Amino acid sequence: MQGTTMRRVGLVLAVATALTGLAACTSQGSSDDPGRDDRTARDRSLAALRSAERATEHAESARVESTTTMGSLMSMTADGTLGWSDGITGTLTITYTGGTMADTMRRLGTTSMEARYLPDAYYARMGAKFAEQTGGKHWIRYAYNDLGALTGGSGSHLGDQMRSTTPNQSVKLLLSSGDVRKVGEETVRGRTATHWSGTVTAADVADAGLRKQLTGAGVTTETVDIWVDQRNLLVKKVEKARMSTGLMTQTAHYADYGVAVRAERPPKSDTGDFGDLMRKRTGTP
């Protein structure tokens, strides 16, 4: 019984990690028209942010370092390279540093895992102890189209979001803010950058799937801060939201835009398929 439970927890953990390792929350919505007195200043702000969104999108790849904390549930770091010219591709090293999820991962034999993102699937490399419970397979493959097998079908939206999550999505989320403002010029890791900040209300997010995800997690508002360099590229972002599991905070740094990205498929002989494992767990054909 314990082995079955640990396998199930490990599978869901790896899927959750895939999302939080990339980004916290994203949006493709837009906010209502501002008041007449603020229109000119807001239009300038929105124009600058849209330039940052386009420049970051067109860069197509970057090196990513992030830290994420979700109340007492978990804290984790992610480090690697990601590309987004044709879906999400890349490799991240994800390490749990605290919380109940780190405790669970320790029982699975490791607190660190390698994550590989390809356009059609996400791969997670677990530890040797986990492999003992999955027929010797060290890698788990999650086809995005199969993620709907998660409880309540929430995996379907998760798969869609994973395939569309890129650094410029944080800029899009800020564009949904009704109070976006320029904070000023600051230095981020030795580079001059413009700091922008805003608060996003979940009820105002246009994307229905994202809005449901936010409200389902108990999120009513989220603060977003981004730093954009002189090339209009995103170099840092901080997102904070109060969730049902506690305060979520994610900080990410982006550098080396245009870096070469590699994400090789693991050997089939060492890879278990998430859909097959779920069917074996539930006993369905």
CSV table of C-alpha atoms in Angstrom, one decimal:
chain,number,residue,atom,x,y,z
A,1,MET,CA,0.0,0.0,0.0
A,2,GLN,CA,2.8,2.4,0.9
A,3,GLY,CA,4.5,1.8,-2.4
A,4,THR,CA,1.4,2.5,-4.4
A,5,THR,CA,0.8,5.7,-2.4
A,6,MET,CA,4.4,6.8,-3.0
A,7,ARG,CA,4.2,6.1,-6.7
A,8,ARG,CA,1.0,8.1,-7.0
A,9,VAL,CA,2.5,11.0,-5.0
A,10,GLY,CA,5.6,11.0,-7.0
A,11,LEU,CA,3.8,11.1,-10.3
A,12,VAL,CA,1.7,14.1,-9.3
A,13,LEU,CA,4.7,15.8,-7.8
A,14,ALA,CA,6.6,15.6,-11.0
A,15,VAL,CA,3.7,17.1,-12.9
A,16,ALA,CA,3.2,19.9,-10.4
A,17,THR,CA,6.9,20.6,-10.6
A,18,ALA,CA,6.8,20.9,-14.3
A,19,LEU,CA,4.5,23.8,-14.1
A,20,THR,CA,6.0,25.6,-11.1
A,21,GLY,CA,9.5,25.2,-12.5
A,22,LEU,CA,8.5,27.3,-15.5
A,23,ALA,CA,6.1,30.0,-14.2
A,24,ALA,CA,3.6,30.6,-11.5
A,25,CYS,CA,0.6,32.1,-13.3
A,26,THR,CA,0.2,33.4,-16.8
A,27,SER,CA,-2.5,35.3,-18.7
A,28,GLN,CA,-3.3,36.5,-22.2
A,29,GLY,CA,-6.0,38.9,-21.1
A,30,SER,CA,-6.2,42.7,-21.2
A,31,SER,CA,-7.6,45.2,-18.7
A,32,ASP,CA,-10.4,47.7,-19.0
A,33,ASP,CA,-9.8,51.2,-20.3
A,34,PRO,CA,-8.2,53.5,-17.7
A,35,GLY,CA,-9.6,56.7,-16.4
A,36,ARG,CA,-9.4,59.7,-18.7
A,37,ASP,CA,-6.9,61.5,-16.6
A,38,ASP,CA,-4.5,58.6,-16.6
A,39,ARG,CA,-4.9,57.6,-20.2
A,40,THR,CA,-1.8,59.1,-21.6
A,41,ALA,CA,0.6,57.8,-18.9
A,42,ARG,CA,-1.0,54.4,-19.0
A,43,ASP,CA,-0.8,54.2,-22.8
A,44,ARG,CA,2.9,54.9,-22.6
A,45,SER,CA,3.3,52.2,-20.0
A,46,LEU,CA,1.3,49.6,-22.0
A,47,ALA,CA,3.3,50.5,-25.2
A,48,ALA,CA,6.6,49.9,-23.3
A,49,LEU,CA,5.3,46.6,-21.9
A,50,ARG,CA,4.1,45.4,-25.3
A,51,SER,CA,7.6,46.1,-26.7
A,52,ALA,CA,9.1,44.0,-23.9
A,53,GLU,CA,6.6,41.2,-24.6
A,54,ARG,CA,7.5,41.1,-28.3
A,55,ALA,CA,11.2,41.4,-27.8
A,56,THR,CA,11.2,38.6,-25.2
A,57,GLU,CA,9.0,36.4,-27.3
A,58,HIS,CA,11.2,36.9,-30.4
A,59,ALA,CA,14.4,36.1,-28.4
A,60,GLU,CA,13.2,32.4,-28.5
A,61,SER,CA,15.5,31.1,-25.7
A,62,ALA,CA,17.1,32.0,-22.4
A,63,ARG,CA,18.9,30.7,-19.3
A,64,VAL,CA,16.5,30.6,-16.4
A,65,GLU,CA,17.1,30.6,-12.6
A,66,SER,CA,14.0,30.6,-10.3
A,67,THR,CA,13.0,30.1,-6.7
A,68,THR,CA,9.4,29.2,-5.7
A,69,THR,CA,7.8,29.0,-2.3
A,70,MET,CA,4.2,27.9,-1.8
A,71,GLY,CA,3.4,28.2,1.9
A,72,SER,CA,4.3,25.1,3.9
A,73,LEU,CA,3.8,22.9,0.9
A,74,MET,CA,7.1,23.4,-0.8
A,75,SER,CA,10.1,25.6,-1.7
A,76,MET,CA,12.2,24.8,-4.7
A,77,THR,CA,14.8,26.1,-7.1
A,78,ALA,CA,15.0,25.6,-10.9
A,79,ASP,CA,18.1,26.2,-13.1
A,80,GLY,CA,18.6,25.6,-16.8
A,81,THR,CA,17.8,26.7,-20.3
A,82,LEU,CA,14.5,26.9,-22.1
A,83,GLY,CA,13.5,27.6,-25.7
A,84,TRP,CA,10.1,28.6,-27.1
A,85,SER,CA,10.4,28.9,-30.8
A,86,ASP,CA,8.3,25.8,-31.4
A,87,GLY,CA,6.6,24.9,-28.2
A,88,ILE,CA,8.6,24.7,-24.9
A,89,THR,CA,11.9,22.8,-25.1
A,90,GLY,CA,14.8,22.7,-22.7
A,91,THR,CA,16.3,21.2,-19.6
A,92,LEU,CA,16.0,22.3,-16.0
A,93,THR,CA,17.4,20.9,-12.7
A,94,ILE,CA,14.7,21.2,-10.1
A,95,THR,CA,15.6,20.9,-6.4
A,96,TYR,CA,13.1,20.8,-3.5
A,97,THR,CA,14.6,22.8,-0.6
A,98,GLY,CA,11.8,22.7,2.0
A,99,GLY,CA,8.2,22.0,2.8
A,100,THR,CA,6.1,18.8,2.8
A,101,MET,CA,6.9,18.0,-0.8
A,102,ALA,CA,10.6,18.0,0.0
A,103,ASP,CA,9.9,15.5,2.8
A,104,THR,CA,7.9,13.3,0.3
A,105,MET,CA,10.7,13.5,-2.3
A,106,ARG,CA,13.3,12.4,0.4
A,107,ARG,CA,11.2,9.3,1.0
A,108,LEU,CA,11.3,8.7,-2.7
A,109,GLY,CA,15.1,8.8,-2.5
A,110,THR,CA,16.0,12.3,-3.9
A,111,THR,CA,15.2,16.0,-3.5
A,112,SER,CA,16.5,16.9,-7.0
A,113,MET,CA,15.3,15.9,-10.4
A,114,GLU,CA,16.1,16.7,-14.0
A,115,ALA,CA,13.2,17.9,-16.1
A,116,ARG,CA,13.3,17.9,-19.9
A,117,TYR,CA,10.6,19.7,-22.0
A,118,LEU,CA,9.8,18.7,-25.6
A,119,PRO,CA,7.0,20.0,-27.7
A,120,ASP,CA,4.8,17.0,-27.2
A,121,ALA,CA,5.8,15.8,-23.7
A,122,TYR,CA,7.6,16.5,-20.4
A,123,TYR,CA,10.1,14.1,-18.9
A,124,ALA,CA,11.1,13.8,-15.3
A,125,ARG,CA,14.1,11.8,-14.0
A,126,MET,CA,13.5,10.5,-10.5
A,127,GLY,CA,15.9,8.7,-8.2
A,128,ALA,CA,17.0,5.1,-8.0
A,129,LYS,CA,14.5,4.4,-5.2
A,130,PHE,CA,11.7,5.6,-7.3
A,131,ALA,CA,12.9,3.5,-10.2
A,132,GLU,CA,12.6,0.4,-8.0
A,133,GLN,CA,8.9,1.0,-7.7
A,134,THR,CA,8.4,1.6,-11.5
A,135,GLY,CA,10.0,-1.5,-13.0
A,136,GLY,CA,13.5,0.0,-13.1
A,137,LYS,CA,12.4,3.1,-15.1
A,138,HIS,CA,14.2,6.2,-14.0
A,139,TRP,CA,12.3,8.6,-16.4
A,140,ILE,CA,8.6,9.3,-16.4
A,141,ARG,CA,7.1,10.7,-19.6
A,142,TYR,CA,4.0,12.9,-19.5
A,143,ALA,CA,2.4,13.4,-22.9
A,144,TYR,CA,0.6,16.7,-22.6
A,145,ASN,CA,-2.5,15.2,-24.2
A,146,ASP,CA,-2.6,12.6,-21.4
A,147,LEU,CA,-2.5,15.0,-18.5
A,148,GLY,CA,-6.3,15.1,-18.3
A,149,ALA,CA,-6.0,11.8,-16.4
A,150,LEU,CA,-5.2,13.9,-13.3
A,151,THR,CA,-7.9,14.1,-10.7
A,152,GLY,CA,-10.8,16.2,-11.9
A,153,GLY,CA,-9.4,16.5,-15.4
A,154,SER,CA,-7.3,19.5,-14.3
A,155,GLY,CA,-4.4,18.1,-16.2
A,156,SER,CA,-5.8,19.1,-19.5
A,157,HIS,CA,-5.4,22.8,-18.7
A,158,LEU,CA,-2.1,22.1,-17.1
A,159,GLY,CA,-0.8,20.6,-20.4
A,160,ASP,CA,-2.1,23.6,-22.4
A,161,GLN,CA,-0.4,26.0,-20.0
A,162,MET,CA,2.9,24.1,-20.0
A,163,ARG,CA,3.0,24.3,-23.8
A,164,SER,CA,2.4,28.1,-23.8
A,165,THR,CA,4.4,29.2,-20.8
A,166,THR,CA,7.3,31.5,-21.8
A,167,PRO,CA,9.0,34.4,-20.0
A,168,ASN,CA,7.0,37.0,-22.0
A,169,GLN,CA,3.8,35.5,-20.4
A,170,SER,CA,4.7,37.4,-17.2
A,171,VAL,CA,4.6,40.6,-19.2
A,172,LYS,CA,1.2,39.6,-20.5
A,173,LEU,CA,0.0,39.0,-17.0
A,174,LEU,CA,1.2,42.5,-16.0
A,175,LEU,CA,-0.7,43.9,-19.0
A,176,SER,CA,-3.9,42.5,-17.3
A,177,SER,CA,-3.3,44.8,-14.3
A,178,GLY,CA,-5.5,47.8,-13.8
A,179,ASP,CA,-2.8,49.7,-11.9
A,180,VAL,CA,0.4,48.9,-13.8
A,181,ARG,CA,3.1,51.5,-13.0
A,182,LYS,CA,6.7,52.3,-13.7
A,183,VAL,CA,8.6,52.1,-10.4
A,184,GLY,CA,12.0,53.4,-11.8
A,185,GLU,CA,15.4,52.4,-13.0
A,186,GLU,CA,17.3,49.8,-11.0
A,187,THR,CA,20.3,47.5,-11.3
A,188,VAL,CA,19.7,43.7,-11.7
A,189,ARG,CA,22.8,41.6,-11.6
A,190,GLY,CA,24.9,44.5,-12.9
A,191,ARG,CA,22.5,45.5,-15.7
A,192,THR,CA,20.3,48.6,-15.8
A,193,ALA,CA,16.7,47.7,-15.9
A,194,THR,CA,13.3,49.4,-15.7
A,195,HIS,CA,11.1,48.1,-12.9
A,196,TRP,CA,7.3,47.7,-13.6
A,197,SER,CA,4.7,46.7,-11.0
A,198,GLY,CA,1.0,45.9,-10.9
A,199,THR,CA,-1.8,44.0,-9.2
A,200,VAL,CA,-3.9,41.5,-11.1
A,201,THR,CA,-7.4,40.6,-9.9
A,202,ALA,CA,-8.3,37.0,-10.8
A,203,ALA,CA,-11.9,37.9,-11.6
A,204,ASP,CA,-10.7,40.3,-14.3
A,205,VAL,CA,-8.5,37.8,-16.1
A,206,ALA,CA,-10.0,37.2,-19.5
A,207,ASP,CA,-8.8,33.6,-20.0
A,208,ALA,CA,-11.5,31.4,-18.5
A,209,GLY,CA,-9.3,28.4,-17.8
A,210,LEU,CA,-6.7,30.5,-16.0
A,211,ARG,CA,-9.4,32.4,-14.1
A,212,LYS,CA,-10.8,29.0,-12.9
A,213,GLN,CA,-7.3,27.8,-11.9
A,214,LEU,CA,-6.7,31.0,-9.9
A,215,THR,CA,-10.0,31.0,-8.1
A,216,GLY,CA,-9.8,27.3,-7.5
A,217,ALA,CA,-6.5,27.8,-5.7
A,218,GLY,CA,-8.1,30.5,-3.6
A,219,VAL,CA,-6.3,33.3,-5.4
A,220,THR,CA,-8.2,36.6,-5.6
A,221,THR,CA,-5.3,39.0,-6.4
A,222,GLU,CA,-1.7,38.6,-7.5
A,223,THR,CA,1.1,41.2,-7.6
A,224,VAL,CA,3.5,41.1,-10.5
A,225,ASP,CA,6.9,42.9,-10.7
A,226,ILE,CA,9.1,42.7,-13.8
A,227,TRP,CA,12.5,44.2,-14.7
A,228,VAL,CA,13.2,45.0,-18.4
A,229,ASP,CA,16.7,45.8,-19.7
A,230,GLN,CA,17.7,48.4,-22.3
A,231,ARG,CA,17.1,45.8,-25.1
A,232,ASN,CA,13.4,45.4,-24.0
A,233,LEU,CA,14.2,41.9,-22.6
A,234,LEU,CA,12.8,40.6,-19.4
A,235,VAL,CA,15.7,40.0,-16.9
A,236,LYS,CA,13.7,39.4,-13.7
A,237,LYS,CA,10.2,38.8,-12.4
A,238,VAL,CA,8.6,38.4,-9.0
A,239,GLU,CA,5.0,37.1,-8.6
A,240,LYS,CA,3.2,36.8,-5.3
A,241,ALA,CA,-0.3,35.5,-4.6
A,242,ARG,CA,-2.2,34.3,-1.6
A,243,MET,CA,-3.4,30.7,-2.2
A,244,SER,CA,-5.3,28.2,-0.2
A,245,THR,CA,-2.0,26.5,0.5
A,246,GLY,CA,-0.4,29.7,1.7
A,247,LEU,CA,1.6,32.6,0.2
A,248,MET,CA,3.0,31.7,-3.2
A,249,THR,CA,6.2,33.7,-4.2
A,250,GLN,CA,8.2,33.1,-7.3
A,251,THR,CA,11.3,34.9,-8.4
A,252,ALA,CA,13.0,34.2,-11.7
A,253,HIS,CA,16.1,35.6,-13.5
A,254,TYR,CA,16.6,35.4,-17.2
A,255,ALA,CA,19.9,35.8,-19.1
A,256,ASP,CA,21.8,34.7,-22.2
A,257,TYR,CA,18.8,35.2,-24.5
A,258,GLY,CA,19.3,33.3,-27.7
A,259,VAL,CA,21.4,30.6,-26.0
A,260,ALA,CA,21.5,27.2,-27.6
A,261,VAL,CA,19.0,24.8,-26.0
A,262,ARG,CA,19.2,21.0,-25.9
A,263,ALA,CA,16.5,18.6,-24.7
A,264,GLU,CA,17.1,15.0,-25.7
A,265,ARG,CA,14.5,12.3,-25.3
A,266,PRO,CA,15.5,9.8,-22.7
A,267,PRO,CA,16.0,6.2,-23.8
A,268,LYS,CA,12.7,4.3,-24.2
A,269,SER,CA,14.2,1.4,-22.3
A,270,ASP,CA,14.6,3.7,-19.2
A,271,THR,CA,11.3,5.6,-19.6
A,272,GLY,CA,7.9,4.8,-18.1
A,273,ASP,CA,4.8,6.4,-19.6
A,274,PHE,CA,2.6,8.4,-17.2
A,275,GLY,CA,-0.6,7.2,-18.9
A,276,ASP,CA,0.4,3.5,-18.7
A,277,LEU,CA,1.4,3.9,-15.0
A,278,MET,CA,-1.9,5.6,-14.2
A,279,ARG,CA,-3.8,2.8,-15.9
A,280,LYS,CA,-1.9,0.2,-14.0
A,281,ARG,CA,-2.6,2.1,-10.7
A,282,THR,CA,-6.3,2.3,-11.3
A,283,GLY,CA,-6.6,-1.1,-13.0
A,284,THR,CA,-8.1,0.2,-16.2
A,285,PRO,CA,-7.2,-1.4,-19.5
